[in-house]
Amino acid sequence: MNGVTVLCGSPRLDGNGMSLATRLAASLPGPRTVVDLYGATVRLCRGCGACSAGSQCPLGGDDFGPIMDQVAAARWVVMVSPLHFSGLSAPLVGFISRFQVYWNTDVSGRFPGVAALVVTGGSEYPGMFVAARKVAGAAFTTLGMPLIGMIGAANTDQVPAGDNPAALEQADALAREMLAAIN
């Protein structure tokens, strides 16, 4: 297994979420790969049912397969998203929709790594990260990967995540948990 694969569902590769993901990944050994889901070509699941019937997904020929090969090879997977209407970004949700192909498949051993979620939001309100965590948790459960934890940084319109001591400590603590989960 390789190092860290970061699935960036943010339009900004230098944004708040990526500053925390970079901090977290810097504490994990091995190479780091960033997948820009805004720049990737991933067709959306059409709900055709082919995978449920045991057939191959007809949506091949896009970036989904190669990205999933990177996820399968990673020791640690970090999913990053800004909060959009209390949920994950559209490119990230679209990417996750393709996990349907794994729903009826035995993925035992195919995705041996562990996962983390980094979510940022410009404002702050009670329960703002709950929906995003539930969707990410369901996605990683489908892959058979444990979601070790989440970094949720609020008020990034006022204080950038990279300048937020509490968010930076969350990144450091989550890196330690991810290391312990694999070693």
Tab-separated table of C-alpha atoms in Angstrom:
chain	number	residue	atom	x	y	z
A	1	MET	CA	0.000	0.000	0.000
A	2	ASN	CA	1.096	3.519	-0.785
A	3	GLY	CA	0.831	6.707	1.255
A	4	VAL	CA	-2.014	9.230	1.151
A	5	THR	CA	-4.620	9.886	-1.522
A	6	VAL	CA	-6.502	13.153	-1.067
A	7	LEU	CA	-9.843	13.349	-2.858
A	8	CYS	CA	-10.303	17.103	-3.222
A	9	GLY	CA	-13.921	18.084	-3.754
A	10	SER	CA	-13.074	21.763	-3.516
A	11	PRO	CA	-12.739	24.155	-6.444
A	12	ARG	CA	-9.621	25.546	-4.747
A	13	LEU	CA	-6.598	23.303	-4.416
A	14	ASP	CA	-5.097	25.980	-2.158
A	15	GLY	CA	-8.248	26.563	-0.096
A	16	ASN	CA	-9.172	26.033	3.536
A	17	GLY	CA	-9.872	22.314	3.297
A	18	MET	CA	-6.674	21.573	1.440
A	19	SER	CA	-4.605	23.504	3.996
A	20	LEU	CA	-5.912	21.123	6.681
A	21	ALA	CA	-5.578	18.038	4.458
A	22	THR	CA	-1.983	19.024	3.666
A	23	ARG	CA	-1.245	19.420	7.369
A	24	LEU	CA	-2.776	16.003	8.104
A	25	ALA	CA	-1.014	14.293	5.168
A	26	ALA	CA	2.363	15.757	6.140
A	27	SER	CA	2.274	13.627	9.292
A	28	LEU	CA	1.641	10.407	7.362
A	29	PRO	CA	4.503	8.555	5.666
A	30	GLY	CA	4.747	7.788	1.985
A	31	PRO	CA	3.842	9.608	-1.189
A	32	ARG	CA	0.922	11.989	-1.388
A	33	THR	CA	-1.445	12.122	-4.328
A	34	VAL	CA	-4.082	14.827	-4.716
A	35	VAL	CA	-7.044	14.045	-6.955
A	36	ASP	CA	-8.773	17.218	-8.155
A	37	LEU	CA	-12.397	16.102	-8.533
A	38	TYR	CA	-13.338	19.466	-10.051
A	39	GLY	CA	-10.823	18.807	-12.826
A	40	ALA	CA	-11.613	15.098	-13.211
A	41	THR	CA	-14.081	13.691	-15.685
A	42	VAL	CA	-16.407	11.455	-13.680
A	43	ARG	CA	-19.792	10.648	-15.151
A	44	LEU	CA	-22.702	10.492	-12.700
A	45	CYS	CA	-24.387	7.210	-11.810
A	46	ARG	CA	-27.584	6.894	-13.854
A	47	GLY	CA	-29.161	4.252	-11.653
A	48	CYS	CA	-29.394	1.843	-14.580
A	49	GLY	CA	-29.088	-1.200	-12.304
A	50	ALA	CA	-26.431	-2.959	-14.377
A	51	CYS	CA	-24.155	-3.345	-11.351
A	52	SER	CA	-27.038	-4.663	-9.235
A	53	ALA	CA	-27.678	-7.309	-11.890
A	54	GLY	CA	-24.026	-8.363	-11.779
A	55	SER	CA	-23.055	-6.624	-15.015
A	56	GLN	CA	-20.212	-4.204	-15.469
A	57	CYS	CA	-20.964	-0.487	-15.115
A	58	PRO	CA	-21.599	0.960	-18.583
A	59	LEU	CA	-20.093	4.313	-17.591
A	60	GLY	CA	-16.465	3.322	-18.141
A	61	GLY	CA	-14.035	5.451	-20.075
A	62	ASP	CA	-13.869	8.319	-17.590
A	63	ASP	CA	-11.527	9.052	-14.668
A	64	PHE	CA	-13.502	7.050	-12.085
A	65	GLY	CA	-11.633	3.761	-12.561
A	66	PRO	CA	-8.118	5.235	-12.356
A	67	ILE	CA	-9.095	7.320	-9.306
A	68	MET	CA	-10.493	4.237	-7.576
A	69	ASP	CA	-7.253	2.393	-8.361
A	70	GLN	CA	-5.454	5.157	-6.427
A	71	VAL	CA	-7.932	4.814	-3.553
A	72	ALA	CA	-7.392	1.044	-3.513
A	73	ALA	CA	-3.619	1.497	-3.392
A	74	ALA	CA	-3.689	4.136	-0.622
A	75	ARG	CA	-2.968	3.446	2.995
A	76	TRP	CA	-4.806	6.629	3.962
A	77	VAL	CA	-7.603	8.381	2.068
A	78	VAL	CA	-8.614	11.935	2.918
A	79	MET	CA	-11.849	13.333	1.471
A	80	VAL	CA	-11.968	17.153	1.368
A	81	SER	CA	-14.957	19.395	0.745
A	82	PRO	CA	-16.254	22.842	1.475
A	83	LEU	CA	-19.724	22.793	2.969
A	84	HIS	CA	-22.385	23.544	0.352
A	85	PHE	CA	-25.884	23.877	1.827
A	86	SER	CA	-24.854	21.632	4.753
A	87	GLY	CA	-23.535	18.945	2.399
A	88	LEU	CA	-20.513	17.905	0.411
A	89	SER	CA	-19.664	19.632	-2.870
A	90	ALA	CA	-21.392	18.521	-6.084
A	91	PRO	CA	-18.287	16.974	-7.721
A	92	LEU	CA	-17.635	14.942	-4.580
A	93	VAL	CA	-21.250	13.759	-4.300
A	94	GLY	CA	-21.236	12.885	-7.995
A	95	PHE	CA	-18.051	10.886	-7.526
A	96	ILE	CA	-19.574	9.084	-4.530
A	97	SER	CA	-22.669	8.244	-6.608
A	98	ARG	CA	-20.478	5.909	-8.626
A	99	PHE	CA	-19.769	3.845	-5.484
A	100	GLN	CA	-23.073	2.143	-6.279
A	101	VAL	CA	-21.029	-0.320	-8.320
A	102	TYR	CA	-19.501	-1.553	-5.037
A	103	TRP	CA	-22.814	-1.784	-3.136
A	104	ASN	CA	-23.578	-5.342	-4.269
A	105	THR	CA	-19.948	-6.382	-4.574
A	106	ASP	CA	-17.672	-8.067	-2.062
A	107	VAL	CA	-14.964	-5.433	-1.605
A	108	SER	CA	-13.130	-7.378	1.130
A	109	GLY	CA	-9.468	-6.481	0.904
A	110	ARG	CA	-9.903	-4.298	-2.182
A	111	PHE	CA	-9.808	-1.033	-0.214
A	112	PRO	CA	-7.564	-1.842	2.762
A	113	GLY	CA	-6.834	1.727	3.852
A	114	VAL	CA	-8.500	3.980	6.368
A	115	ALA	CA	-10.274	7.262	5.702
A	116	ALA	CA	-10.739	10.756	7.062
A	117	LEU	CA	-12.980	13.681	6.161
A	118	VAL	CA	-12.042	17.363	6.078
A	119	VAL	CA	-14.969	19.785	5.786
A	120	THR	CA	-14.876	23.562	6.010
A	121	GLY	CA	-17.624	26.146	6.234
A	122	GLY	CA	-17.593	29.912	5.985
A	123	SER	CA	-20.117	30.426	8.779
A	124	GLU	CA	-21.084	28.510	11.907
A	125	TYR	CA	-24.356	26.968	13.015
A	126	PRO	CA	-25.360	23.983	15.144
A	127	GLY	CA	-24.916	20.612	13.466
A	128	MET	CA	-23.435	22.118	10.325
A	129	PHE	CA	-21.177	19.134	9.549
A	130	VAL	CA	-23.606	16.300	10.440
A	131	ALA	CA	-24.976	15.638	6.935
A	132	ALA	CA	-21.535	15.754	5.295
A	133	ARG	CA	-20.152	13.264	7.791
A	134	LYS	CA	-23.083	10.893	7.281
A	135	VAL	CA	-22.642	10.862	3.499
A	136	ALA	CA	-18.874	10.355	3.762
A	137	GLY	CA	-19.389	7.638	6.364
A	138	ALA	CA	-21.831	5.792	4.105
A	139	ALA	CA	-19.466	6.150	1.142
A	140	PHE	CA	-16.494	4.706	3.007
A	141	THR	CA	-18.644	1.949	4.537
A	142	THR	CA	-19.570	0.935	0.984
A	143	LEU	CA	-15.852	0.600	0.242
A	144	GLY	CA	-15.220	-1.315	3.468
A	145	MET	CA	-12.953	1.475	4.735
A	146	PRO	CA	-13.311	2.762	8.273
A	147	LEU	CA	-13.840	6.503	8.595
A	148	ILE	CA	-11.390	7.266	11.399
A	149	GLY	CA	-12.497	10.842	11.982
A	150	MET	CA	-13.356	14.271	10.677
A	151	ILE	CA	-11.928	17.751	10.812
A	152	GLY	CA	-14.679	20.349	10.750
A	153	ALA	CA	-13.499	23.936	10.495
A	154	ALA	CA	-16.213	26.587	10.753
A	155	ASN	CA	-16.072	30.372	10.312
A	156	THR	CA	-13.470	30.200	7.558
A	157	ASP	CA	-14.848	33.464	6.142
A	158	GLN	CA	-13.476	35.106	9.292
A	159	VAL	CA	-10.463	32.917	10.136
A	160	PRO	CA	-8.803	30.815	7.435
A	161	ALA	CA	-8.532	27.153	8.450
A	162	GLY	CA	-4.729	27.301	8.237
A	163	ASP	CA	-4.755	30.039	10.896
A	164	ASN	CA	-7.225	28.293	13.189
A	165	PRO	CA	-5.350	26.643	16.094
A	166	ALA	CA	-8.251	24.325	16.948
A	167	ALA	CA	-8.548	23.089	13.349
A	168	LEU	CA	-4.782	22.569	13.107
A	169	GLU	CA	-4.836	20.547	16.338
A	170	GLN	CA	-7.702	18.473	14.914
A	171	ALA	CA	-5.510	17.741	11.862
A	172	ASP	CA	-2.577	16.674	14.046
A	173	ALA	CA	-4.771	14.520	16.291
A	174	LEU	CA	-6.486	12.866	13.322
A	175	ALA	CA	-3.112	12.078	11.736
A	176	ARG	CA	-2.085	10.305	14.948
A	177	GLU	CA	-5.341	8.306	14.943
A	178	MET	CA	-4.879	7.359	11.296
A	179	LEU	CA	-1.312	6.213	11.929
A	180	ALA	CA	-2.418	4.131	14.881
A	181	ALA	CA	-5.224	2.546	12.846
A	182	ILE	CA	-2.797	1.169	10.234
A	183	ASN	CA	0.338	0.450	12.284
